[in-house]
Amino acid sequence: MAETREEWIKKRAYTLWEEEGYPTGRDSIHWEQARYEREALEGSAASSNGKEAKPKVKRSVTGTKSNGVVTPTAKRTASRKTAS
């Protein structure tokens, strides 16, 4: 059985509340965040089974990646041979 939009938002808001450590008085913030996320999913290229189709993104930064941090590579310079 497919869950309704309201059920999805309710579950997501609860998850956000849990992730923040069960704070008091932030229920409306979690609800709005969940509603916003649901609207974003509905506006995306989501498939019928609910898994979001991620578009391929071209990378503009070159370098090595370690622990999520991109370290730029050194720029290549033209090497000149000196006359001996």
mmCIF file of N, CA and C in Angstrom:
data_model
loop_
_atom_site.group_PDB
_atom_site.id
_atom_site.type_symbol
_atom_site.label_atom_id
_atom_site.label_comp_id
_atom_site.label_asym_id
_atom_site.label_seq_id
_atom_site.Cartn_x
_atom_site.Cartn_y
_atom_site.Cartn_z
ATOM 1 N N MET A 1 0.837 -1.176 0.000
ATOM 2 C CA MET A 1 0.000 0.000 0.000
ATOM 3 C C MET A 1 0.890 1.251 0.000
ATOM 4 N N ALA A 2 0.632 2.144 -0.904
ATOM 5 C CA ALA A 2 1.424 3.363 -1.020
ATOM 6 C C ALA A 2 0.989 4.361 0.050
ATOM 7 N N GLU A 3 1.980 5.009 0.655
ATOM 8 C CA GLU A 3 1.644 5.986 1.686
ATOM 9 C C GLU A 3 1.222 7.299 1.042
ATOM 10 N N THR A 4 0.356 8.009 1.743
ATOM 11 C CA THR A 4 -0.121 9.283 1.228
ATOM 12 C C THR A 4 0.938 10.357 1.453
ATOM 13 N N ARG A 5 0.700 11.491 0.850
ATOM 14 C CA ARG A 5 1.607 12.625 0.988
ATOM 15 C C ARG A 5 1.725 13.025 2.460
ATOM 16 N N GLU A 6 0.596 13.106 3.150
ATOM 17 C CA GLU A 6 0.588 13.483 4.563
ATOM 18 C C GLU A 6 1.355 12.487 5.423
ATOM 19 N N GLU A 7 1.221 11.195 5.133
ATOM 20 C CA GLU A 7 1.943 10.173 5.894
ATOM 21 C C GLU A 7 3.450 10.322 5.695
ATOM 22 N N TRP A 8 3.848 10.588 4.458
ATOM 23 C CA TRP A 8 5.264 10.756 4.158
ATOM 24 C C TRP A 8 5.819 11.943 4.933
ATOM 25 N N ILE A 9 5.099 13.067 4.903
ATOM 26 C CA ILE A 9 5.540 14.274 5.604
ATOM 27 C C ILE A 9 5.622 14.008 7.102
ATOM 28 N N LYS A 10 4.635 13.306 7.648
ATOM 29 C CA LYS A 10 4.621 12.989 9.075
ATOM 30 C C LYS A 10 5.845 12.158 9.464
ATOM 31 N N LYS A 11 6.151 11.137 8.679
ATOM 32 C CA LYS A 11 7.310 10.278 8.963
ATOM 33 C C LYS A 11 8.615 11.057 8.839
ATOM 34 N N ARG A 12 8.719 11.888 7.819
ATOM 35 C CA ARG A 12 9.944 12.662 7.607
ATOM 36 C C ARG A 12 10.137 13.689 8.723
ATOM 37 N N ALA A 13 9.054 14.357 9.139
ATOM 38 C CA ALA A 13 9.145 15.330 10.230
ATOM 39 C C ALA A 13 9.595 14.640 11.516
ATOM 40 N N TYR A 14 9.089 13.455 11.762
ATOM 41 C CA TYR A 14 9.482 12.694 12.950
ATOM 42 C C TYR A 14 10.968 12.334 12.892
ATOM 43 N N THR A 15 11.427 11.925 11.710
ATOM 44 C CA THR A 15 12.841 11.587 11.527
ATOM 45 C C THR A 15 13.727 12.815 11.768
ATOM 46 N N LEU A 16 13.315 13.972 11.254
ATOM 47 C CA LEU A 16 14.078 15.200 11.480
ATOM 48 C C LEU A 16 14.145 15.520 12.976
ATOM 49 N N TRP A 17 13.040 15.329 13.681
ATOM 50 C CA TRP A 17 12.979 15.569 15.121
ATOM 51 C C TRP A 17 13.943 14.640 15.857
ATOM 52 N N GLU A 18 13.951 13.365 15.446
ATOM 53 C CA GLU A 18 14.874 12.402 16.058
ATOM 54 C C GLU A 18 16.330 12.783 15.798
ATOM 55 N N GLU A 19 16.633 13.150 14.548
ATOM 56 C CA GLU A 19 18.001 13.496 14.175
ATOM 57 C C GLU A 19 18.531 14.696 14.953
ATOM 58 N N GLU A 20 17.642 15.598 15.361
ATOM 59 C CA GLU A 20 18.063 16.776 16.115
ATOM 60 C C GLU A 20 18.117 16.522 17.617
ATOM 61 N N GLY A 21 17.826 15.303 18.029
ATOM 62 C CA GLY A 21 17.929 14.978 19.449
ATOM 63 C C GLY A 21 16.664 15.230 20.242
ATOM 64 N N TYR A 22 15.501 15.147 19.607
ATOM 65 C CA TYR A 22 14.194 15.284 20.262
ATOM 66 C C TYR A 22 13.984 16.648 20.916
ATOM 67 N N PRO A 23 14.247 17.746 20.209
ATOM 68 C CA PRO A 23 14.072 19.064 20.829
ATOM 69 C C PRO A 23 12.588 19.400 21.026
ATOM 70 N N THR A 24 12.319 20.220 22.021
ATOM 71 C CA THR A 24 10.955 20.651 22.310
ATOM 72 C C THR A 24 10.652 21.928 21.538
ATOM 73 N N GLY A 25 9.428 22.043 21.027
ATOM 74 C CA GLY A 25 8.968 23.276 20.401
ATOM 75 C C GLY A 25 9.394 23.514 18.975
ATOM 76 N N ARG A 26 9.913 22.507 18.297
ATOM 77 C CA ARG A 26 10.350 22.691 16.905
ATOM 78 C C ARG A 26 9.501 21.875 15.938
ATOM 79 N N ASP A 27 8.328 21.448 16.378
ATOM 80 C CA ASP A 27 7.491 20.596 15.545
ATOM 81 C C ASP A 27 7.069 21.269 14.248
ATOM 82 N N SER A 28 6.714 22.556 14.312
ATOM 83 C CA SER A 28 6.288 23.239 13.086
ATOM 84 C C SER A 28 7.455 23.413 12.114
ATOM 85 N N ILE A 29 8.658 23.597 12.642
ATOM 86 C CA ILE A 29 9.841 23.727 11.787
ATOM 87 C C ILE A 29 10.123 22.408 11.067
ATOM 88 N N HIS A 30 10.037 21.303 11.815
ATOM 89 C CA HIS A 30 10.266 19.985 11.213
ATOM 90 C C HIS A 30 9.183 19.670 10.179
ATOM 91 N N TRP A 31 7.956 20.033 10.466
ATOM 92 C CA TRP A 31 6.851 19.773 9.539
ATOM 93 C C TRP A 31 7.063 20.549 8.242
ATOM 94 N N GLU A 32 7.426 21.820 8.354
ATOM 95 C CA GLU A 32 7.647 22.631 7.162
ATOM 96 C C GLU A 32 8.839 22.129 6.350
ATOM 97 N N GLN A 33 9.898 21.704 7.034
ATOM 98 C CA GLN A 33 11.057 21.153 6.334
ATOM 99 C C GLN A 33 10.672 19.894 5.576
ATOM 100 N N ALA A 34 9.890 19.031 6.215
ATOM 101 C CA ALA A 34 9.442 17.787 5.572
ATOM 102 C C ALA A 34 8.538 18.097 4.381
ATOM 103 N N ARG A 35 7.660 19.076 4.546
ATOM 104 C CA ARG A 35 6.753 19.457 3.455
ATOM 105 C C ARG A 35 7.550 20.019 2.275
ATOM 106 N N TYR A 36 8.555 20.825 2.583
ATOM 107 C CA TYR A 36 9.415 21.383 1.538
ATOM 108 C C TYR A 36 10.156 20.276 0.791
ATOM 109 N N GLU A 37 10.696 19.302 1.529
ATOM 110 C CA GLU A 37 11.412 18.188 0.904
ATOM 111 C C GLU A 37 10.478 17.376 0.014
ATOM 112 N N ARG A 38 9.250 17.173 0.466
ATOM 113 C CA ARG A 38 8.282 16.404 -0.334
ATOM 114 C C ARG A 38 7.959 17.141 -1.628
ATOM 115 N N GLU A 39 7.756 18.456 -1.524
ATOM 116 C CA GLU A 39 7.480 19.243 -2.725
ATOM 117 C C GLU A 39 8.649 19.200 -3.696
ATOM 118 N N ALA A 40 9.859 19.206 -3.166
ATOM 119 C CA ALA A 40 11.044 19.121 -4.023
ATOM 120 C C ALA A 40 11.098 17.777 -4.739
ATOM 121 N N LEU A 41 10.738 16.712 -4.023
ATOM 122 C CA LEU A 41 10.716 15.388 -4.646
ATOM 123 C C LEU A 41 9.642 15.300 -5.720
ATOM 124 N N GLU A 42 8.494 15.881 -5.453
ATOM 125 C CA GLU A 42 7.408 15.841 -6.427
ATOM 126 C C GLU A 42 7.753 16.634 -7.677
ATOM 127 N N GLY A 43 8.579 17.659 -7.526
ATOM 128 C CA GLY A 43 8.978 18.473 -8.663
ATOM 129 C C GLY A 43 10.188 17.937 -9.395
ATOM 130 N N SER A 44 10.829 16.903 -8.842
ATOM 131 C CA SER A 44 12.027 16.353 -9.470
ATOM 132 C C SER A 44 11.649 15.231 -10.420
ATOM 133 N N ALA A 45 12.666 14.644 -11.004
ATOM 134 C CA ALA A 45 12.450 13.526 -11.923
ATOM 135 C C ALA A 45 12.397 12.229 -11.127
ATOM 136 N N ALA A 46 11.438 12.124 -10.226
ATOM 137 C CA ALA A 46 11.316 10.924 -9.399
ATOM 138 C C ALA A 46 10.640 9.821 -10.206
ATOM 139 N N SER A 47 11.045 8.602 -9.964
ATOM 140 C CA SER A 47 10.439 7.475 -10.653
ATOM 141 C C SER A 47 9.168 7.050 -9.922
ATOM 142 N N SER A 48 8.434 6.140 -10.498
ATOM 143 C CA SER A 48 7.172 5.703 -9.907
ATOM 144 C C SER A 48 7.344 4.969 -8.589
ATOM 145 N N ASN A 49 8.518 4.390 -8.336
ATOM 146 C CA ASN A 49 8.730 3.678 -7.075
ATOM 147 C C ASN A 49 9.280 4.593 -5.987
ATOM 148 N N GLY A 50 9.363 5.904 -6.235
ATOM 149 C CA GLY A 50 9.766 6.856 -5.210
ATOM 150 C C GLY A 50 11.245 7.141 -5.145
ATOM 151 N N LYS A 51 12.038 6.443 -5.922
ATOM 152 C CA LYS A 51 13.472 6.707 -5.909
ATOM 153 C C LYS A 51 13.760 7.842 -6.864
ATOM 154 N N GLU A 52 14.473 8.801 -6.374
ATOM 155 C CA GLU A 52 14.758 9.979 -7.175
ATOM 156 C C GLU A 52 15.801 9.670 -8.240
ATOM 157 N N ALA A 53 15.525 10.120 -9.453
ATOM 158 C CA ALA A 53 16.479 9.976 -10.540
ATOM 159 C C ALA A 53 17.447 11.136 -10.460
ATOM 160 N N LYS A 54 18.701 10.844 -10.265
ATOM 161 C CA LYS A 54 19.699 11.892 -10.122
ATOM 162 C C LYS A 54 20.296 12.222 -11.476
ATOM 163 N N PRO A 55 20.267 13.500 -11.851
ATOM 164 C CA PRO A 55 20.875 13.877 -13.127
ATOM 165 C C PRO A 55 22.393 13.818 -13.013
ATOM 166 N N LYS A 56 23.029 13.554 -14.134
ATOM 167 C CA LYS A 56 24.489 13.514 -14.149
ATOM 168 C C LYS A 56 25.003 14.941 -14.123
ATOM 169 N N VAL A 57 25.972 15.181 -13.272
ATOM 170 C CA VAL A 57 26.533 16.512 -13.104
ATOM 171 C C VAL A 57 27.977 16.494 -13.556
ATOM 172 N N LYS A 58 28.339 17.491 -14.345
ATOM 173 C CA LYS A 58 29.729 17.615 -14.762
ATOM 174 C C LYS A 58 30.520 18.225 -13.629
ATOM 175 N N ARG A 59 31.679 17.697 -13.377
ATOM 176 C CA ARG A 59 32.536 18.231 -12.326
ATOM 177 C C ARG A 59 33.421 19.309 -12.912
ATOM 178 N N SER A 60 33.474 20.434 -12.222
ATOM 179 C CA SER A 60 34.300 21.537 -12.716
ATOM 180 C C SER A 60 35.595 21.668 -11.934
ATOM 181 N N VAL A 61 35.670 21.047 -10.777
ATOM 182 C CA VAL A 61 36.865 21.129 -9.947
ATOM 183 C C VAL A 61 37.714 19.898 -10.199
ATOM 184 N N THR A 62 38.986 20.113 -10.438
ATOM 185 C CA THR A 62 39.888 18.983 -10.610
ATOM 186 C C THR A 62 40.735 18.846 -9.373
ATOM 187 N N GLY A 63 41.074 17.663 -9.053
ATOM 188 C CA GLY A 63 41.916 17.430 -7.895
ATOM 189 C C GLY A 63 41.616 16.085 -7.288
ATOM 190 N N THR A 64 42.215 15.846 -6.142
ATOM 191 C CA THR A 64 41.986 14.595 -5.451
ATOM 192 C C THR A 64 40.987 14.816 -4.342
ATOM 193 N N LYS A 65 40.211 13.789 -4.025
ATOM 194 C CA LYS A 65 39.183 13.905 -3.015
ATOM 195 C C LYS A 65 39.518 12.978 -1.861
ATOM 196 N N SER A 66 39.572 13.523 -0.675
ATOM 197 C CA SER A 66 39.871 12.756 0.515
ATOM 198 C C SER A 66 38.908 13.169 1.608
ATOM 199 N N ASN A 67 38.113 12.237 2.105
ATOM 200 C CA ASN A 67 37.135 12.514 3.156
ATOM 201 C C ASN A 67 36.177 13.636 2.775
ATOM 202 N N GLY A 68 35.762 13.684 1.533
ATOM 203 C CA GLY A 68 34.813 14.681 1.080
ATOM 204 C C GLY A 68 35.407 16.037 0.777
ATOM 205 N N VAL A 69 36.707 16.192 0.917
ATOM 206 C CA VAL A 69 37.363 17.470 0.664
ATOM 207 C C VAL A 69 38.166 17.356 -0.614
ATOM 208 N N VAL A 70 37.946 18.290 -1.518
ATOM 209 C CA VAL A 70 38.676 18.284 -2.786
ATOM 210 C C VAL A 70 39.919 19.137 -2.638
ATOM 211 N N THR A 71 41.056 18.541 -2.913
ATOM 212 C CA THR A 71 42.326 19.248 -2.884
ATOM 213 C C THR A 71 42.726 19.524 -4.326
ATOM 214 N N PRO A 72 42.812 20.797 -4.698
ATOM 215 C CA PRO A 72 43.144 21.113 -6.096
ATOM 216 C C PRO A 72 44.533 20.608 -6.470
ATOM 217 N N THR A 73 44.643 20.199 -7.699
ATOM 218 C CA THR A 73 45.953 19.772 -8.187
ATOM 219 C C THR A 73 46.737 21.001 -8.620
ATOM 220 N N ALA A 74 48.040 20.872 -8.650
ATOM 221 C CA ALA A 74 48.892 21.981 -9.063
ATOM 222 C C ALA A 74 48.696 22.251 -10.547
ATOM 223 N N LYS A 75 48.751 23.527 -10.896
ATOM 224 C CA LYS A 75 48.616 23.884 -12.301
ATOM 225 C C LYS A 75 49.861 23.451 -13.053
ATOM 226 N N ARG A 76 49.649 22.971 -14.248
ATOM 227 C CA ARG A 76 50.780 22.551 -15.071
ATOM 228 C C ARG A 76 51.362 23.779 -15.752
ATOM 229 N N THR A 77 52.641 23.847 -15.736
ATOM 230 C CA THR A 77 53.310 24.954 -16.420
ATOM 231 C C THR A 77 54.189 24.366 -17.519
ATOM 232 N N ALA A 78 54.410 25.159 -18.507
ATOM 233 C CA ALA A 78 55.255 24.707 -19.607
ATOM 234 C C ALA A 78 56.695 24.646 -19.122
ATOM 235 N N SER A 79 57.321 23.541 -19.372
ATOM 236 C CA SER A 79 58.713 23.436 -18.968
ATOM 237 C C SER A 79 59.601 23.859 -20.126
ATOM 238 N N ARG A 80 60.658 24.563 -19.790
ATOM 239 C CA ARG A 80 61.585 25.018 -20.817
ATOM 240 C C ARG A 80 62.918 24.317 -20.636
ATOM 241 N N LYS A 81 63.436 23.920 -21.704
ATOM 242 C CA LYS A 81 64.760 23.337 -21.664
ATOM 243 C C LYS A 81 65.765 24.464 -21.886
ATOM 244 N N THR A 82 66.725 24.501 -21.032
ATOM 245 C CA THR A 82 67.749 25.541 -21.188
ATOM 246 C C THR A 82 68.866 25.031 -22.082
ATOM 247 N N ALA A 83 69.454 25.936 -22.794
ATOM 248 C CA ALA A 83 70.560 25.575 -23.687
ATOM 249 C C ALA A 83 71.806 25.310 -22.859
ATOM 250 N N SER A 84 72.511 24.250 -23.179
ATOM 251 C CA SER A 84 73.722 23.916 -22.434
ATOM 252 C C SER A 84 74.942 24.373 -23.161
#
